[in-house]
Amino acid sequence: MKLQTTIDAPGSGTPEWPMLVGGEWVPASSGEWRDVVSPARGDQVLARVPEASREDLDRAVAAAREALPAWRALHFRERGTVLLRIAEALEGLAEEFAVLTAQDTGNALRTQARPESATLVALFRYFGGVAGEFKGTVLPAGDDQLQYTRLEPLGVVGAILPWNSPLMIAAMKLPAALAAGNTLVVKPAEDAPLTILKLAQVMSEHLPAGVLNVVTGVGETVGQAISEHPGIDKVSFTGSSQVGRIVGATAGGRLAHQSLELGGKSPNIVCPSAAAPDVIEATAEGVLLAMRFTRQGQSCTAGSRLFLHADVHDEFLEVLARKVSALKVGDPLAEETDMGAIINATQYQQVLDYVEEGKAQPGARVVLDGSRDVPDGLSGYFQGPTILAGVANDWRIAREEVFGPVLVVIPWREEDEVVAMANDSHYGLAAFVWSRDLDQALGLAHRIESGWVQVNQGGGQVIGQSYGGYKASGIGREFSIEGAIEGFTQTKQINVKLGR
Ligand code: NAD
């Protein structure tokens, strides 16, 4: 079969997008297909993808194992060059990737999909560039000794991806694993597999057959089989903490390597100095960005618990609400849209349920109500930004990951109090601190139990930084050469006696 990698206008038939196994584009062995539904147009089936089974996964693992010896044996420059060529090709198709991302995920083209497509290119380029940094050490043990280490690949990596920003998550794993000499079996999320298939098409034009395999299918079947498969040496999972626990227990049960990038409920702490007249607008813009409103809040790093100092509480909230209410919810493909659609009906209902429960709590105050009409001509899952004030840190809406455009506001007075509330969470992925006082900002940053703290900015990860969670937000680090070494290699020590 051949893969067509763009979506035509509705009504022009539903294309079938095969998956990549052993260098071939194939349907599921059962012949079954699964609909991929547009988040923005709930009645449009964008494409069908193979409903893979364990048998299909077995074939993919066999192909990845077969391709492993030659791939790992290459000079690092050759693997690096391949990744750089892929980056080049992806850059040439950046707009196509952005459009497909908007169609597949419901994320807005301008605010989300284009930046994600650019990050994809940047991460391939970064890992292509550092492919020679997977290097070992030599112990200064005397002239008659050569005691050195090699950082060897783990083998076949099984990568399980979520739907919220599939290309960016894939780019954290795929080029890093390949640069280190591993081969791959990738499982995209059921709800957003199309950009991953398109990525596989580009990559497969530069990689030997079997080095990359993509198997589409449901989590309980293909995902579970990846965690269990004895031919998979490492499971690299990104998704919810709930599923992460299952994956961790299953892969851990057979002592496979694993890394888990999981959920979050990140604190966003505003100190009085960050709400001074000359910076209040910039801080509010930053908080808006940190909350990931323009990805409908569907981000593991969303700063969804806003801790506002009591002295600036009302004033700051007014500025923030003004900015947030100006966001335009609409067709993900339209240039003027700031916020697109929520991924599916279940997720949409879950967001509404959290909001209803939060509103019903005594003392809750609706600052901004996101229930809006669906934009004209669209029939998907749209929810505008919602801000609830007067929230207590122990309410369900302040403890659990809503994964929607819902910000809860909690007042504070003392630093010890806000640190205690920020850390009173089973999550620890990201955090944001807003203060013009450097001692205060860094003091807070050091006390927060979180894998990533940003000070006076709310954007996304910087290429090359360490990224990963504390507590139930995960195990392992990505985005950096350190993370890739830790996550995709194992150390072999070789001790040699010289001079007989
Ligand atoms: P999910 O946990 O429902 O699914 C993630 C992936 O796991 C999907 O491919 C799914 O098919 C698969 N899966 C489901 N059941 C499985 C099983 N039993 N065994 C193996 N795999 C299985 O998550 P989602 O709804 O796709 O994504 C949203 C979640 O991902 C949120 O909790 C979000 O915070 C998290 N996330 C984390 C990061 C991060 O970097 N920490 C990034 C993005 C998303």
Short mmCIF file of N, CA, C and O in Angstrom, two decimals, residues 366-453:
data_model
loop_
_atom_site.label_atom_id
_atom_site.label_comp_id
_atom_site.label_asym_id
_atom_site.label_seq_id
_atom_site.Cartn_x
_atom_site.Cartn_y
_atom_site.Cartn_z
N VAL A 366 -17.11 32.27 39.59
CA VAL A 366 -16.79 32.12 38.17
C VAL A 366 -16.30 33.47 37.65
O VAL A 366 -17.07 34.42 37.55
N VAL A 367 -15.02 33.55 37.31
CA VAL A 367 -14.46 34.78 36.76
C VAL A 367 -14.69 34.81 35.25
O VAL A 367 -14.98 35.84 34.66
N LEU A 368 -14.57 33.64 34.66
CA LEU A 368 -14.77 33.52 33.21
C LEU A 368 -15.43 32.18 32.95
O LEU A 368 -14.96 31.15 33.45
N ASP A 369 -16.52 32.21 32.19
CA ASP A 369 -17.24 30.97 31.92
C ASP A 369 -17.00 30.56 30.47
O ASP A 369 -17.34 31.29 29.55
N GLY A 370 -16.41 29.42 30.29
CA GLY A 370 -16.00 29.01 28.95
C GLY A 370 -17.06 28.31 28.14
O GLY A 370 -16.81 27.96 26.98
N SER A 371 -18.24 28.08 28.72
CA SER A 371 -19.24 27.38 27.91
C SER A 371 -19.74 28.35 26.85
O SER A 371 -20.37 29.35 27.16
N ARG A 372 -19.38 28.06 25.62
CA ARG A 372 -19.73 28.97 24.52
C ARG A 372 -20.39 28.18 23.41
O ARG A 372 -20.31 26.96 23.38
N ASP A 373 -20.98 28.88 22.49
CA ASP A 373 -21.54 28.20 21.32
C ASP A 373 -20.42 27.65 20.47
O ASP A 373 -19.33 28.20 20.40
N VAL A 374 -20.73 26.54 19.80
CA VAL A 374 -19.77 25.98 18.85
C VAL A 374 -19.63 26.99 17.71
O VAL A 374 -20.62 27.56 17.25
N PRO A 375 -18.38 27.26 17.26
CA PRO A 375 -18.21 28.22 16.15
C PRO A 375 -19.05 27.81 14.93
O PRO A 375 -19.29 26.62 14.71
N ASP A 376 -19.45 28.80 14.17
CA ASP A 376 -20.30 28.58 12.99
C ASP A 376 -19.74 27.49 12.08
O ASP A 376 -18.56 27.49 11.76
N GLY A 377 -20.62 26.63 11.65
CA GLY A 377 -20.26 25.62 10.65
C GLY A 377 -19.46 24.46 11.21
O GLY A 377 -19.07 23.55 10.48
N LEU A 378 -19.20 24.44 12.50
CA LEU A 378 -18.41 23.35 13.08
C LEU A 378 -19.28 22.57 14.07
O LEU A 378 -20.18 23.12 14.68
N SER A 379 -18.96 21.30 14.21
CA SER A 379 -19.80 20.49 15.08
C SER A 379 -18.95 19.71 16.08
O SER A 379 -19.34 18.67 16.56
N GLY A 380 -17.74 20.24 16.37
CA GLY A 380 -16.83 19.49 17.24
C GLY A 380 -16.96 19.87 18.70
O GLY A 380 -17.99 20.36 19.16
N TYR A 381 -15.85 19.66 19.43
CA TYR A 381 -15.88 19.77 20.89
C TYR A 381 -15.16 21.05 21.32
O TYR A 381 -13.94 21.05 21.48
N PHE A 382 -15.93 22.12 21.47
CA PHE A 382 -15.33 23.42 21.77
C PHE A 382 -15.69 23.87 23.19
O PHE A 382 -16.86 23.80 23.58
N GLN A 383 -14.70 24.33 23.90
CA GLN A 383 -14.90 24.87 25.24
C GLN A 383 -13.95 26.05 25.38
O GLN A 383 -12.75 25.91 25.19
N GLY A 384 -14.50 27.20 25.69
CA GLY A 384 -13.67 28.39 25.87
C GLY A 384 -12.95 28.35 27.21
O GLY A 384 -13.20 27.47 28.03
N PRO A 385 -12.07 29.34 27.45
CA PRO A 385 -11.34 29.35 28.72
C PRO A 385 -12.25 29.62 29.91
O PRO A 385 -13.16 30.44 29.83
N THR A 386 -11.95 28.94 30.99
CA THR A 386 -12.73 29.07 32.22
C THR A 386 -11.79 29.42 33.36
O THR A 386 -10.73 28.80 33.49
N ILE A 387 -12.17 30.42 34.17
CA ILE A 387 -11.36 30.75 35.36
C ILE A 387 -12.29 30.73 36.58
O ILE A 387 -13.33 31.38 36.60
N LEU A 388 -11.90 29.93 37.56
CA LEU A 388 -12.67 29.85 38.82
C LEU A 388 -11.82 30.38 39.96
O LEU A 388 -10.71 29.88 40.18
N ALA A 389 -12.33 31.36 40.68
CA ALA A 389 -11.59 31.91 41.83
C ALA A 389 -12.23 31.41 43.14
O ALA A 389 -13.25 30.72 43.11
N GLY A 390 -11.55 31.73 44.24
CA GLY A 390 -12.07 31.31 45.55
C GLY A 390 -11.95 29.81 45.76
O GLY A 390 -12.70 29.22 46.54
N VAL A 391 -11.01 29.20 45.05
CA VAL A 391 -10.86 27.73 45.10
C VAL A 391 -9.93 27.35 46.26
O VAL A 391 -9.00 28.07 46.58
N ALA A 392 -10.21 26.22 46.89
CA ALA A 392 -9.30 25.69 47.92
C ALA A 392 -8.43 24.60 47.29
O ALA A 392 -8.89 23.86 46.42
N ASN A 393 -7.19 24.53 47.75
CA ASN A 393 -6.21 23.63 47.14
C ASN A 393 -6.59 22.15 47.27
O ASN A 393 -6.03 21.31 46.57
N ASP A 394 -7.56 21.86 48.16
CA ASP A 394 -7.91 20.44 48.34
C ASP A 394 -9.15 20.03 47.56
O ASP A 394 -9.60 18.90 47.65
N TRP A 395 -9.73 20.92 46.79
CA TRP A 395 -10.87 20.51 45.96
C TRP A 395 -10.36 19.64 44.81
O TRP A 395 -9.22 19.81 44.37
N ARG A 396 -11.27 18.79 44.33
CA ARG A 396 -10.88 17.87 43.25
C ARG A 396 -10.37 18.65 42.02
O ARG A 396 -9.38 18.28 41.39
N ILE A 397 -11.01 19.79 41.73
CA ILE A 397 -10.63 20.57 40.54
C ILE A 397 -9.24 21.19 40.70
O ILE A 397 -8.60 21.57 39.72
N ALA A 398 -8.76 21.28 41.96
CA ALA A 398 -7.41 21.82 42.20
C ALA A 398 -6.39 20.69 42.37
O ALA A 398 -5.18 20.95 42.39
N ARG A 399 -6.85 19.48 42.50
CA ARG A 399 -5.91 18.36 42.74
C ARG A 399 -5.71 17.49 41.50
O ARG A 399 -4.64 16.94 41.28
N GLU A 400 -6.79 17.34 40.72
CA GLU A 400 -6.71 16.40 39.60
C GLU A 400 -6.45 17.14 38.29
O GLU A 400 -6.80 18.31 38.13
N GLU A 401 -5.85 16.41 37.36
CA GLU A 401 -5.53 17.01 36.06
C GLU A 401 -6.81 17.08 35.22
O GLU A 401 -7.33 16.04 34.80
N VAL A 402 -7.32 18.30 34.98
CA VAL A 402 -8.56 18.44 34.20
C VAL A 402 -8.27 18.20 32.72
O VAL A 402 -9.06 17.65 31.98
N PHE A 403 -7.10 18.62 32.28
CA PHE A 403 -6.69 18.52 30.88
C PHE A 403 -7.68 19.23 29.98
O PHE A 403 -8.13 18.73 28.96
N GLY A 404 -8.04 20.45 30.40
CA GLY A 404 -8.94 21.31 29.65
C GLY A 404 -8.59 22.75 30.00
O GLY A 404 -7.74 23.00 30.86
N PRO A 405 -9.28 23.72 29.35
CA PRO A 405 -8.91 25.14 29.55
C PRO A 405 -9.49 25.71 30.84
O PRO A 405 -10.28 26.65 30.81
N VAL A 406 -9.12 25.14 31.95
CA VAL A 406 -9.72 25.50 33.24
C VAL A 406 -8.63 25.87 34.23
O VAL A 406 -7.80 25.04 34.61
N LEU A 407 -8.65 27.15 34.64
CA LEU A 407 -7.65 27.66 35.59
C LEU A 407 -8.33 27.90 36.93
O LEU A 407 -9.37 28.56 36.98
N VAL A 408 -7.73 27.37 38.00
CA VAL A 408 -8.30 27.65 39.33
C VAL A 408 -7.39 28.64 40.06
O VAL A 408 -6.16 28.59 39.90
N VAL A 409 -8.00 29.54 40.82
CA VAL A 409 -7.24 30.62 41.47
C VAL A 409 -7.34 30.47 42.99
O VAL A 409 -8.44 30.36 43.55
N ILE A 410 -6.16 30.47 43.62
CA ILE A 410 -6.07 30.24 45.07
C ILE A 410 -5.24 31.39 45.67
O ILE A 410 -4.11 31.62 45.22
N PRO A 411 -5.78 32.11 46.65
CA PRO A 411 -5.01 33.22 47.23
C PRO A 411 -3.95 32.73 48.24
O PRO A 411 -4.10 31.65 48.80
N TRP A 412 -2.88 33.54 48.42
CA TRP A 412 -1.86 33.22 49.44
C TRP A 412 -1.31 34.50 50.04
O TRP A 412 -1.45 35.57 49.47
N ARG A 413 -0.67 34.36 51.22
CA ARG A 413 -0.04 35.52 51.87
C ARG A 413 1.43 35.28 52.19
O ARG A 413 2.27 36.08 51.86
N GLU A 414 1.73 34.14 52.81
CA GLU A 414 3.11 33.88 53.25
C GLU A 414 3.79 32.90 52.28
O GLU A 414 3.14 31.99 51.77
N GLU A 415 5.10 33.08 52.11
CA GLU A 415 5.83 32.17 51.21
C GLU A 415 5.74 30.71 51.65
O GLU A 415 5.55 29.81 50.83
N ASP A 416 5.88 30.49 52.96
CA ASP A 416 5.81 29.10 53.45
C ASP A 416 4.47 28.46 53.09
O ASP A 416 4.39 27.29 52.74
N GLU A 417 3.44 29.28 53.18
CA GLU A 417 2.08 28.80 52.90
C GLU A 417 1.95 28.42 51.41
O GLU A 417 1.44 27.34 51.07
N VAL A 418 2.46 29.28 50.54
CA VAL A 418 2.29 28.98 49.10
C VAL A 418 3.17 27.81 48.68
O VAL A 418 2.77 26.99 47.85
N VAL A 419 4.35 27.69 49.27
CA VAL A 419 5.21 26.54 48.95
C VAL A 419 4.52 25.25 49.39
O VAL A 419 4.48 24.25 48.66
N ALA A 420 3.92 25.29 50.60
CA ALA A 420 3.25 24.09 51.11
C ALA A 420 2.09 23.71 50.18
O ALA A 420 1.91 22.53 49.84
N MET A 421 1.33 24.70 49.74
CA MET A 421 0.19 24.38 48.85
C MET A 421 0.68 23.89 47.49
O MET A 421 0.17 22.93 46.94
N ALA A 422 1.71 24.56 46.96
CA ALA A 422 2.24 24.15 45.64
C ALA A 422 2.71 22.70 45.70
O ALA A 422 2.47 21.91 44.78
N ASN A 423 3.35 22.33 46.81
CA ASN A 423 3.92 20.98 46.92
C ASN A 423 2.90 19.94 47.40
O ASN A 423 3.18 18.74 47.36
N ASP A 424 1.74 20.41 47.83
CA ASP A 424 0.72 19.46 48.29
C ASP A 424 -0.02 18.90 47.07
O ASP A 424 -1.18 19.21 46.81
N SER A 425 0.68 18.11 46.31
CA SER A 425 0.14 17.54 45.08
C SER A 425 0.91 16.26 44.81
O SER A 425 2.10 16.18 45.11
N HIS A 426 0.22 15.26 44.25
CA HIS A 426 0.98 14.05 43.91
C HIS A 426 1.77 14.25 42.61
O HIS A 426 2.60 13.44 42.26
N TYR A 427 1.48 15.36 41.91
CA TYR A 427 2.22 15.66 40.68
C TYR A 427 3.43 16.53 40.96
O TYR A 427 3.49 17.21 41.99
N GLY A 428 4.36 16.61 40.02
CA GLY A 428 5.52 17.50 40.14
C GLY A 428 6.21 17.66 38.79
O GLY A 428 7.39 17.37 38.65
N LEU A 429 5.45 18.10 37.78
CA LEU A 429 6.05 18.18 36.45
C LEU A 429 6.65 19.57 36.18
O LEU A 429 7.85 19.69 35.96
N ALA A 430 5.81 20.60 36.20
CA ALA A 430 6.29 21.95 35.90
C ALA A 430 5.84 22.91 36.99
O ALA A 430 5.01 22.55 37.83
N ALA A 431 6.41 24.12 36.98
CA ALA A 431 5.99 25.18 37.90
C ALA A 431 6.42 26.51 37.30
O ALA A 431 7.37 26.56 36.51
N PHE A 432 5.71 27.56 37.69
CA PHE A 432 6.00 28.91 37.18
C PHE A 432 6.02 29.87 38.38
O PHE A 432 5.11 29.82 39.21
N VAL A 433 7.07 30.69 38.46
CA VAL A 433 7.19 31.66 39.54
C VAL A 433 7.31 33.04 38.92
O VAL A 433 8.13 33.25 38.01
N TRP A 434 6.51 33.98 39.41
CA TRP A 434 6.50 35.34 38.86
C TRP A 434 6.88 36.31 39.97
O TRP A 434 6.11 36.49 40.93
N SER A 435 8.08 36.88 39.88
CA SER A 435 8.55 37.84 40.89
C SER A 435 9.67 38.66 40.28
O SER A 435 10.50 38.12 39.54
N ARG A 436 9.75 39.97 40.63
CA ARG A 436 10.87 40.79 40.16
C ARG A 436 12.02 40.72 41.16
O ARG A 436 13.06 41.33 40.93
N ASP A 437 11.81 40.05 42.27
CA ASP A 437 12.83 39.95 43.31
C ASP A 437 13.55 38.61 43.09
O ASP A 437 12.97 37.53 43.33
N LEU A 438 14.80 38.68 42.65
CA LEU A 438 15.52 37.46 42.25
C LEU A 438 15.67 36.47 43.41
O LEU A 438 15.49 35.26 43.24
N ASP A 439 15.98 36.99 44.60
CA ASP A 439 16.13 36.10 45.75
C ASP A 439 14.82 35.36 46.03
O ASP A 439 14.81 34.15 46.29
N GLN A 440 13.75 36.12 45.98
CA GLN A 440 12.45 35.48 46.23
C GLN A 440 12.13 34.45 45.15
O GLN A 440 11.73 33.32 45.45
N ALA A 441 12.34 34.83 43.88
CA ALA A 441 12.00 33.94 42.77
C ALA A 441 12.80 32.64 42.85
O ALA A 441 12.24 31.54 42.75
N LEU A 442 14.11 32.76 43.06
CA LEU A 442 14.93 31.55 43.09
C LEU A 442 14.71 30.77 44.37
O LEU A 442 14.76 29.53 44.37
N GLY A 443 14.45 31.49 45.46
CA GLY A 443 14.13 30.80 46.72
C GLY A 443 12.91 29.91 46.53
O GLY A 443 12.91 28.73 46.91
N LEU A 444 11.88 30.44 45.89
CA LEU A 444 10.68 29.64 45.63
C LEU A 444 10.99 28.51 44.65
O LEU A 444 10.59 27.36 44.85
N ALA A 445 11.71 28.85 43.58
CA ALA A 445 12.02 27.83 42.56
C ALA A 445 12.74 26.64 43.18
O ALA A 445 12.46 25.48 42.85
N HIS A 446 13.64 26.91 44.13
CA HIS A 446 14.41 25.81 44.73
C HIS A 446 13.57 24.97 45.68
O HIS A 446 13.86 23.81 45.90
N ARG A 447 12.52 25.57 46.24
CA ARG A 447 11.71 24.83 47.23
C ARG A 447 10.57 24.05 46.59
O ARG A 447 9.96 23.20 47.23
N ILE A 448 10.27 24.32 45.34
CA ILE A 448 9.13 23.64 44.71
C ILE A 448 9.54 22.25 44.23
O ILE A 448 10.57 22.06 43.60
N GLU A 449 8.69 21.27 44.54
CA GLU A 449 8.98 19.88 44.16
C GLU A 449 8.47 19.65 42.74
O GLU A 449 7.33 19.24 42.53
N SER A 450 9.34 19.94 41.79
CA SER A 450 8.93 19.86 40.41
C SER A 450 10.16 19.69 39.52
O SER A 450 11.21 20.26 39.81
N GLY A 451 10.00 18.94 38.44
CA GLY A 451 11.13 18.68 37.56
C GLY A 451 11.54 19.88 36.72
O GLY A 451 12.62 19.90 36.14
N TRP A 452 10.67 20.87 36.59
CA TRP A 452 10.95 22.01 35.71
C TRP A 452 10.28 23.25 36.28
O TRP A 452 9.05 23.26 36.45
N VAL A 453 11.08 24.27 36.62
CA VAL A 453 10.51 25.52 37.13
C VAL A 453 10.91 26.66 36.19
O VAL A 453 12.09 26.79 35.85
#
